[in-house]
Amino acid sequence: MEQMRLYPRLDDQVLNKQLSLVKQVFIQGNAETRLEAMGYRVGFVLVEKIAKDIPRMNGELERMKFLCKEFWTAAFGKQIDNLRTNHQGVYVMQDNEFFIFSDFEAGKQYVETSAIYLALPCGIVRGALYNLGINCVVTSSVENLPVVKFHVHMQQKN
Amino acid sequence: MSKQNKFSPGIYISGELFTLTYGALVAELLRDLESPTAVNRQLDKIGYNIGLRLADDLLAKHSHIQRCTDMHQVADVLAKVALRTYLGVTAQVSNWNPSNDEFSLILDSNPLSEFVEVPSELAQDLRYSQILCGAIRGALEMMHMEVQTFIVQEHSQSVEIRVKFIRILQESVPPGDDD
């Protein structure tokens, strides 16, 4: 502002700079979004490394099963404990002891804090599924640590 | 990395997940900050904060580690125990200076940059594995040793880290409060 008063000719330049800063802030989003985007990248590459020697999978369910067994074991050290679906594009995967929370106090105390820790894994799952040909939205929910539920919503195919 | 790294008792996480996540972090920092040197600084800071916590974890898991009385012992623990525990590799200790307070850790395989190719325009300035320097500095600060660490050279295969002992920190200075 000071600058603008002293050098009116600089107006454009200063405004542009401000504008680009504002744009940057909006593109980058909040911490969760950015972590999710990082996870997406990781999952996208990781699934290729894990799935390279595996025969072609047909159908959504088979891919989800691959994700719950092979992928989960290779990436997070154990299998998913429970996979449920409503057969209309919504899957719920339950991990009874997600590795990130093995050092957390079990119970409800850190449920709120856990959200930020789950942004990256959600991205990993989304990236992995995307590279398997499934376009989806992944969210997570926690009621009692260290039990984590991942919700996968398939995008409508056009 | 086909080996699995041990993080806390009974819990293993895949080395690939670790390497890729670190790669995503560096890429994100590069996008965020204007210069590779700023990225190096950030990585060093992150590593420092990790080191402060890892020191505790390492000593809790390896109760056989004794109090170190000279830098040779410190170098040994770093190269043989710490790096093996957290990265699944061991390092060689070499290039001691005459007064025995400065040495190099040479990692023959660098797990952090396993799938990584640093673009040539960044290779000059970016220290991809700078986080290791920060972690070593942080961990040794928890042990009341002030050291200087920097990367002498790194390729995708190997990395050489120089560690220089500065002074013993006094009990009264709480580590981590002076940044």
Tab-separated table of C-alpha atoms in Angstrom:
chain	number	residue	atom	x	y	z
A	1	MET	CA	0.000	0.000	0.000
A	2	GLU	CA	2.784	2.373	0.953
A	3	GLN	CA	4.401	1.545	-2.337
A	4	MET	CA	1.241	2.334	-4.252
A	5	ARG	CA	1.015	5.814	-2.746
A	6	LEU	CA	4.620	6.659	-3.455
A	7	TYR	CA	4.866	5.223	-6.941
A	8	PRO	CA	1.456	5.312	-8.606
A	9	ARG	CA	2.974	3.905	-11.772
A	10	LEU	CA	3.743	0.697	-9.963
A	11	ASP	CA	0.032	0.085	-9.360
A	12	ASP	CA	-0.333	-2.566	-11.965
A	13	GLN	CA	2.729	-4.409	-10.902
A	14	VAL	CA	1.787	-4.415	-7.226
A	15	LEU	CA	-1.762	-5.452	-7.966
A	16	ASN	CA	-0.606	-8.278	-10.168
A	17	LYS	CA	1.696	-9.485	-7.486
A	18	GLN	CA	-1.132	-9.442	-4.948
A	19	LEU	CA	-3.409	-11.203	-7.366
A	20	SER	CA	-0.945	-13.966	-8.024
A	21	LEU	CA	-0.467	-14.431	-4.282
A	22	VAL	CA	-4.219	-14.756	-3.797
A	23	LYS	CA	-4.377	-17.253	-6.637
A	24	GLN	CA	-1.571	-19.270	-5.103
A	25	VAL	CA	-3.383	-19.475	-1.794
A	26	PHE	CA	-6.536	-20.733	-3.461
A	27	ILE	CA	-4.803	-23.275	-5.622
A	28	GLN	CA	-2.897	-24.724	-2.719
A	29	GLY	CA	-5.873	-25.023	-0.447
A	30	ASN	CA	-5.691	-26.135	3.137
A	31	ALA	CA	-3.360	-28.638	4.721
A	32	GLU	CA	-5.709	-31.603	4.284
A	33	THR	CA	-6.169	-30.957	0.587
A	34	ARG	CA	-2.464	-30.658	0.029
A	35	LEU	CA	-1.655	-33.803	1.986
A	36	GLU	CA	-4.355	-35.621	0.073
A	37	ALA	CA	-2.792	-34.483	-3.188
A	38	MET	CA	0.607	-35.704	-2.041
A	39	GLY	CA	-0.908	-39.041	-1.101
A	40	TYR	CA	-2.574	-39.309	-4.483
A	41	ARG	CA	0.805	-39.051	-6.147
A	42	VAL	CA	2.293	-41.662	-3.829
A	43	GLY	CA	-0.580	-44.107	-4.274
A	44	PHE	CA	-0.534	-43.704	-8.022
A	45	VAL	CA	3.110	-44.804	-8.252
A	46	LEU	CA	2.974	-47.345	-5.452
A	47	VAL	CA	0.146	-49.384	-6.933
A	48	GLU	CA	2.103	-49.796	-10.148
A	49	LYS	CA	5.029	-51.272	-8.282
A	50	ILE	CA	2.824	-53.634	-6.316
A	51	ALA	CA	0.550	-54.712	-9.145
A	52	LYS	CA	3.114	-55.250	-11.874
A	53	ASP	CA	3.241	-59.059	-11.624
A	54	ILE	CA	-0.428	-59.595	-11.041
A	55	PRO	CA	-2.820	-60.860	-13.720
A	56	ARG	CA	-5.375	-58.482	-15.127
A	57	MET	CA	-8.291	-57.830	-12.862
A	58	ASN	CA	-11.841	-57.749	-14.131
A	59	GLY	CA	-14.481	-55.725	-12.467
A	60	GLU	CA	-14.691	-53.283	-9.661
A	61	LEU	CA	-15.061	-55.791	-6.852
A	62	GLU	CA	-11.956	-57.701	-7.814
A	63	ARG	CA	-9.941	-54.507	-7.847
A	64	MET	CA	-11.278	-53.505	-4.469
A	65	LYS	CA	-10.277	-56.925	-3.157
A	66	PHE	CA	-6.784	-56.481	-4.566
A	67	LEU	CA	-6.600	-53.126	-2.808
A	68	CYS	CA	-7.691	-54.614	0.497
A	69	LYS	CA	-5.322	-57.578	0.367
A	70	GLU	CA	-2.160	-57.168	-1.686
A	71	PHE	CA	-1.962	-53.397	-1.764
A	72	TRP	CA	-2.825	-52.883	1.876
A	73	THR	CA	-0.316	-55.529	2.972
A	74	ALA	CA	2.492	-54.125	0.840
A	75	ALA	CA	1.844	-50.520	1.747
A	76	PHE	CA	0.425	-50.532	5.262
A	77	GLY	CA	1.686	-53.856	6.640
A	78	LYS	CA	-1.570	-55.759	7.091
A	79	GLN	CA	-4.800	-56.600	5.334
A	80	ILE	CA	-8.023	-54.678	5.623
A	81	ASP	CA	-10.148	-56.344	8.295
A	82	ASN	CA	-13.536	-55.756	6.776
A	83	LEU	CA	-14.790	-54.732	3.338
A	84	ARG	CA	-18.427	-53.922	2.819
A	85	THR	CA	-20.346	-52.587	-0.125
A	86	ASN	CA	-23.900	-51.629	-1.004
A	87	HIS	CA	-23.299	-52.774	-4.618
A	88	GLN	CA	-24.133	-49.261	-5.785
A	89	GLY	CA	-20.675	-47.812	-5.813
A	90	VAL	CA	-20.068	-47.287	-2.112
A	91	TYR	CA	-17.428	-49.351	-0.335
A	92	VAL	CA	-16.447	-49.214	3.301
A	93	MET	CA	-13.072	-50.629	4.308
A	94	GLN	CA	-12.342	-51.074	7.954
A	95	ASP	CA	-8.842	-51.368	9.376
A	96	ASN	CA	-8.925	-52.322	13.033
A	97	GLU	CA	-5.390	-51.170	13.671
A	98	PHE	CA	-4.211	-48.636	11.172
A	99	PHE	CA	-0.424	-48.376	11.377
A	100	ILE	CA	-0.312	-44.606	11.775
A	101	PHE	CA	-2.235	-44.838	15.029
A	102	SER	CA	-0.232	-47.629	16.619
A	103	ASP	CA	1.526	-45.049	18.797
A	104	PHE	CA	-1.643	-43.147	19.637
A	105	GLU	CA	-3.648	-43.630	22.780
A	106	ALA	CA	-6.535	-45.945	21.921
A	107	GLY	CA	-10.023	-44.602	22.464
A	108	LYS	CA	-11.727	-41.321	21.753
A	109	GLN	CA	-9.144	-38.879	23.068
A	110	TYR	CA	-7.373	-38.122	19.769
A	111	VAL	CA	-10.233	-38.632	17.327
A	112	GLU	CA	-10.217	-34.974	16.295
A	113	THR	CA	-6.461	-34.876	15.779
A	114	SER	CA	-6.602	-38.008	13.671
A	115	ALA	CA	-8.246	-36.246	10.714
A	116	ILE	CA	-5.039	-34.586	9.555
A	117	TYR	CA	-3.141	-37.859	9.803
A	118	LEU	CA	-5.657	-39.575	7.533
A	119	ALA	CA	-5.522	-37.052	4.690
A	120	LEU	CA	-2.393	-38.626	3.210
A	121	PRO	CA	-3.620	-42.261	3.393
A	122	CYS	CA	-6.945	-41.221	1.800
A	123	GLY	CA	-4.979	-39.715	-1.061
A	124	ILE	CA	-2.896	-42.874	-1.356
A	125	VAL	CA	-6.036	-44.997	-1.664
A	126	ARG	CA	-7.550	-42.645	-4.229
A	127	GLY	CA	-4.341	-42.562	-6.273
A	128	ALA	CA	-4.035	-46.337	-6.187
A	129	LEU	CA	-7.635	-46.843	-7.282
A	130	TYR	CA	-7.299	-44.251	-10.001
A	131	ASN	CA	-4.350	-46.121	-11.469
A	132	LEU	CA	-6.422	-49.311	-11.366
A	133	GLY	CA	-9.018	-47.554	-13.459
A	134	ILE	CA	-11.439	-46.582	-10.734
A	135	ASN	CA	-12.348	-42.943	-10.362
A	136	CYS	CA	-13.568	-42.287	-6.870
A	137	VAL	CA	-13.695	-40.072	-3.813
A	138	VAL	CA	-12.136	-41.415	-0.632
A	139	THR	CA	-12.998	-40.173	2.827
A	140	SER	CA	-12.256	-41.561	6.240
A	141	SER	CA	-14.009	-41.711	9.558
A	142	VAL	CA	-12.833	-42.582	13.028
A	143	GLU	CA	-14.920	-43.347	16.065
A	144	ASN	CA	-12.437	-45.110	18.255
A	145	LEU	CA	-8.695	-45.171	17.621
A	146	PRO	CA	-6.989	-47.160	16.185
A	147	VAL	CA	-9.992	-48.339	14.145
A	148	VAL	CA	-10.284	-46.454	10.867
A	149	LYS	CA	-12.973	-46.689	8.223
A	150	PHE	CA	-12.265	-45.623	4.660
A	151	HIS	CA	-15.293	-44.780	2.538
A	152	VAL	CA	-14.899	-45.103	-1.209
A	153	HIS	CA	-17.539	-43.458	-3.400
A	154	MET	CA	-17.326	-44.392	-7.058
A	155	GLN	CA	-17.762	-41.600	-9.546
A	156	GLN	CA	-20.607	-42.143	-11.988
A	157	LYS	CA	-19.401	-43.544	-15.268
A	158	ASN	CA	-20.460	-41.547	-18.278
B	1	MET	CA	13.417	-51.535	-1.398
B	2	SER	CA	12.229	-55.060	-0.767
B	3	LYS	CA	13.394	-54.911	2.826
B	4	GLN	CA	10.929	-53.767	5.384
B	5	ASN	CA	11.964	-51.114	7.833
B	6	LYS	CA	11.237	-51.421	11.446
B	7	PHE	CA	9.638	-48.324	12.875
B	8	SER	CA	8.322	-49.307	16.233
B	9	PRO	CA	8.300	-52.761	17.782
B	10	GLY	CA	6.195	-55.128	15.725
B	11	ILE	CA	5.214	-52.506	13.156
B	12	TYR	CA	6.843	-52.573	9.755
B	13	ILE	CA	6.151	-50.163	7.015
B	14	SER	CA	7.009	-50.591	3.417
B	15	GLY	CA	10.203	-48.904	2.300
B	16	GLU	CA	8.559	-47.990	-0.978
B	17	LEU	CA	5.821	-46.094	0.796
B	18	PHE	CA	8.471	-44.222	2.768
B	19	THR	CA	10.597	-43.386	-0.267
B	20	LEU	CA	7.634	-42.251	-2.337
B	21	THR	CA	6.169	-40.170	0.450
B	22	TYR	CA	9.489	-38.422	0.915
B	23	GLY	CA	9.637	-37.816	-2.826
B	24	ALA	CA	6.169	-36.285	-2.788
B	25	LEU	CA	7.214	-34.054	0.100
B	26	VAL	CA	10.268	-32.762	-1.731
B	27	ALA	CA	8.265	-32.185	-4.902
B	28	GLU	CA	5.664	-30.273	-2.916
B	29	LEU	CA	8.320	-28.107	-1.272
B	30	LEU	CA	9.896	-27.390	-4.632
B	31	ARG	CA	6.559	-26.218	-5.932
B	32	ASP	CA	5.989	-24.091	-2.847
B	33	LEU	CA	9.274	-22.371	-2.298
B	34	GLU	CA	11.074	-20.240	-4.758
B	35	SER	CA	14.570	-21.661	-4.722
B	36	PRO	CA	16.198	-25.053	-4.220
B	37	THR	CA	18.263	-23.574	-1.399
B	38	ALA	CA	15.064	-22.643	0.423
B	39	VAL	CA	13.932	-26.250	-0.024
B	40	ASN	CA	17.215	-27.469	1.462
B	41	ARG	CA	16.640	-25.244	4.469
B	42	GLN	CA	13.114	-26.555	4.971
B	43	LEU	CA	14.208	-30.186	4.623
B	44	ASP	CA	16.937	-29.566	7.163
B	45	LYS	CA	14.435	-28.091	9.597
B	46	ILE	CA	12.015	-30.977	9.131
B	47	GLY	CA	14.858	-33.427	9.639
B	48	TYR	CA	15.943	-31.604	12.778
B	49	ASN	CA	12.477	-31.926	14.285
B	50	ILE	CA	12.388	-35.609	13.362
B	51	GLY	CA	15.839	-36.124	14.860
B	52	LEU	CA	14.823	-34.647	18.201
B	53	ARG	CA	12.144	-37.324	18.490
B	54	LEU	CA	14.038	-40.197	16.898
B	55	ALA	CA	16.836	-39.952	19.454
B	56	ASP	CA	14.433	-40.994	22.196
B	57	ASP	CA	12.949	-43.758	20.106
B	58	LEU	CA	16.350	-45.189	19.206
B	59	LEU	CA	17.563	-45.327	22.778
B	60	ALA	CA	14.305	-46.870	23.929
B	61	LYS	CA	14.637	-49.675	21.403
B	62	HIS	CA	18.349	-50.330	21.715
B	63	SER	CA	19.089	-50.412	25.399
B	64	HIS	CA	22.572	-51.776	24.722
B	65	ILE	CA	23.776	-48.414	23.426
B	66	GLN	CA	26.218	-47.070	25.997
B	67	ARG	CA	27.144	-43.513	26.762
B	68	CYS	CA	29.538	-42.377	24.057
B	69	THR	CA	32.807	-40.888	25.245
B	70	ASP	CA	34.313	-39.887	21.930
B	71	MET	CA	33.230	-39.140	18.397
B	72	HIS	CA	34.382	-42.541	17.141
B	73	GLN	CA	31.695	-44.208	19.222
B	74	VAL	CA	29.095	-41.677	18.113
B	75	ALA	CA	29.982	-42.340	14.493
B	76	ASP	CA	29.696	-46.071	15.073
B	77	VAL	CA	26.236	-45.856	16.601
B	78	LEU	CA	25.040	-43.576	13.797
B	79	ALA	CA	26.432	-45.727	11.032
B	80	LYS	CA	25.651	-49.187	12.372
B	81	VAL	CA	22.587	-48.822	14.583
B	82	ALA	CA	20.669	-45.659	13.745
B	83	LEU	CA	20.811	-45.850	9.970
B	84	ARG	CA	20.077	-49.576	10.010
B	85	THR	CA	17.077	-49.125	12.268
B	86	TYR	CA	15.416	-46.341	10.340
B	87	LEU	CA	16.608	-46.700	6.764
B	88	GLY	CA	17.631	-50.362	6.529
B	89	VAL	CA	21.166	-49.542	5.367
B	90	THR	CA	24.537	-49.172	7.047
B	91	ALA	CA	27.126	-46.525	6.334
B	92	GLN	CA	30.897	-46.457	6.281
B	93	VAL	CA	32.697	-44.050	8.528
B	94	SER	CA	35.757	-42.492	6.978
B	95	ASN	CA	37.836	-39.379	6.380
B	96	TRP	CA	38.553	-38.552	9.992
B	97	ASN	CA	40.313	-35.260	10.425
B	98	PRO	CA	43.543	-35.163	12.502
B	99	SER	CA	41.840	-33.855	15.645
B	100	ASN	CA	39.230	-36.635	15.480
B	101	ASP	CA	36.197	-34.411	15.692
B	102	GLU	CA	35.025	-34.557	12.098
B	103	PHE	CA	34.082	-37.546	9.944
B	104	SER	CA	32.153	-38.613	6.880
B	105	LEU	CA	29.268	-41.056	6.757
B	106	ILE	CA	29.095	-42.712	3.377
B	107	LEU	CA	25.858	-44.444	2.471
B	108	ASP	CA	26.503	-46.743	-0.461
B	109	SER	CA	22.854	-47.023	-1.275
B	110	ASN	CA	20.566	-44.161	-0.533
B	111	PRO	CA	17.062	-45.393	0.255
B	112	LEU	CA	15.588	-41.895	0.052
B	113	SER	CA	16.383	-41.438	-3.603
B	114	GLU	CA	15.667	-44.927	-4.805
B	115	PHE	CA	13.224	-44.044	-7.590
B	116	VAL	CA	14.414	-40.521	-8.009
B	117	GLU	CA	15.973	-38.579	-10.778
B	118	VAL	CA	16.742	-34.988	-9.903
B	119	PRO	CA	16.340	-32.786	-12.991
B	120	SER	CA	19.694	-31.439	-14.164
B	121	GLU	CA	18.703	-27.799	-13.625
B	122	LEU	CA	18.127	-28.554	-9.939
B	123	ALA	CA	20.986	-30.975	-9.405
B	124	GLN	CA	23.431	-28.163	-8.704
B	125	ASP	CA	21.629	-26.609	-5.780
B	126	LEU	CA	19.136	-29.106	-4.432
B	127	ARG	CA	20.372	-31.410	-1.678
B	128	TYR	CA	17.778	-34.112	-2.002
B	129	SER	CA	18.764	-35.989	1.161
B	130	GLN	CA	19.262	-32.896	3.304
B	131	ILE	CA	16.696	-34.264	5.734
B	132	LEU	CA	19.303	-36.800	6.905
B	133	CYS	CA	21.645	-33.997	7.943
B	134	GLY	CA	18.895	-32.326	9.941
B	135	ALA	CA	17.930	-35.602	11.607
B	136	ILE	CA	21.509	-36.347	12.667
B	137	ARG	CA	21.950	-32.830	14.016
B	138	GLY	CA	18.657	-32.984	15.902
B	139	ALA	CA	19.328	-36.415	17.363
B	140	LEU	CA	22.820	-35.494	18.540
B	141	GLU	CA	21.495	-32.285	20.040
B	142	MET	CA	19.209	-34.409	22.196
B	143	MET	CA	22.387	-36.146	23.358
B	144	HIS	CA	23.864	-32.741	24.264
B	145	MET	CA	26.235	-32.627	21.350
B	146	GLU	CA	26.225	-29.726	18.989
B	147	VAL	CA	27.364	-30.770	15.548
B	148	GLN	CA	27.477	-29.334	12.073
B	149	THR	CA	26.259	-31.568	9.285
B	150	PHE	CA	26.246	-31.108	5.576
B	151	ILE	CA	26.121	-33.174	2.440
B	152	VAL	CA	29.463	-33.310	0.683
B	153	GLN	CA	28.170	-35.034	-2.397
B	154	GLU	CA	25.244	-37.136	-3.460
B	155	HIS	CA	24.215	-39.153	-6.448
B	156	SER	CA	21.181	-41.321	-6.783
B	157	GLN	CA	23.301	-44.245	-5.574
B	158	SER	CA	25.297	-42.865	-2.699
B	159	VAL	CA	25.508	-39.939	-0.368
B	160	GLU	CA	28.325	-38.594	1.758
B	161	ILE	CA	27.446	-36.690	4.916
B	162	ARG	CA	30.054	-34.729	6.815
B	163	VAL	CA	29.588	-34.440	10.581
B	164	LYS	CA	31.654	-32.002	12.624
B	165	PHE	CA	31.587	-31.866	16.402
B	166	ILE	CA	31.288	-28.325	17.776
B	167	ARG	CA	30.767	-28.512	21.536
B	168	ILE	CA	29.020	-30.238	24.396
B	169	LEU	CA	25.783	-28.515	25.327
B	170	GLN	CA	25.245	-27.749	29.003
B	171	GLU	CA	22.417	-29.382	30.935
B	172	SER	CA	20.696	-26.058	31.553
B	173	VAL	CA	19.872	-25.471	27.882
B	174	PRO	CA	16.697	-27.345	27.018
B	175	PRO	CA	17.234	-28.818	23.562
B	176	GLY	CA	14.838	-27.575	20.932
B	177	ASP	CA	14.184	-24.268	22.659
B	178	ASP	CA	16.725	-22.288	20.745
B	179	ASP	CA	15.287	-22.248	17.259
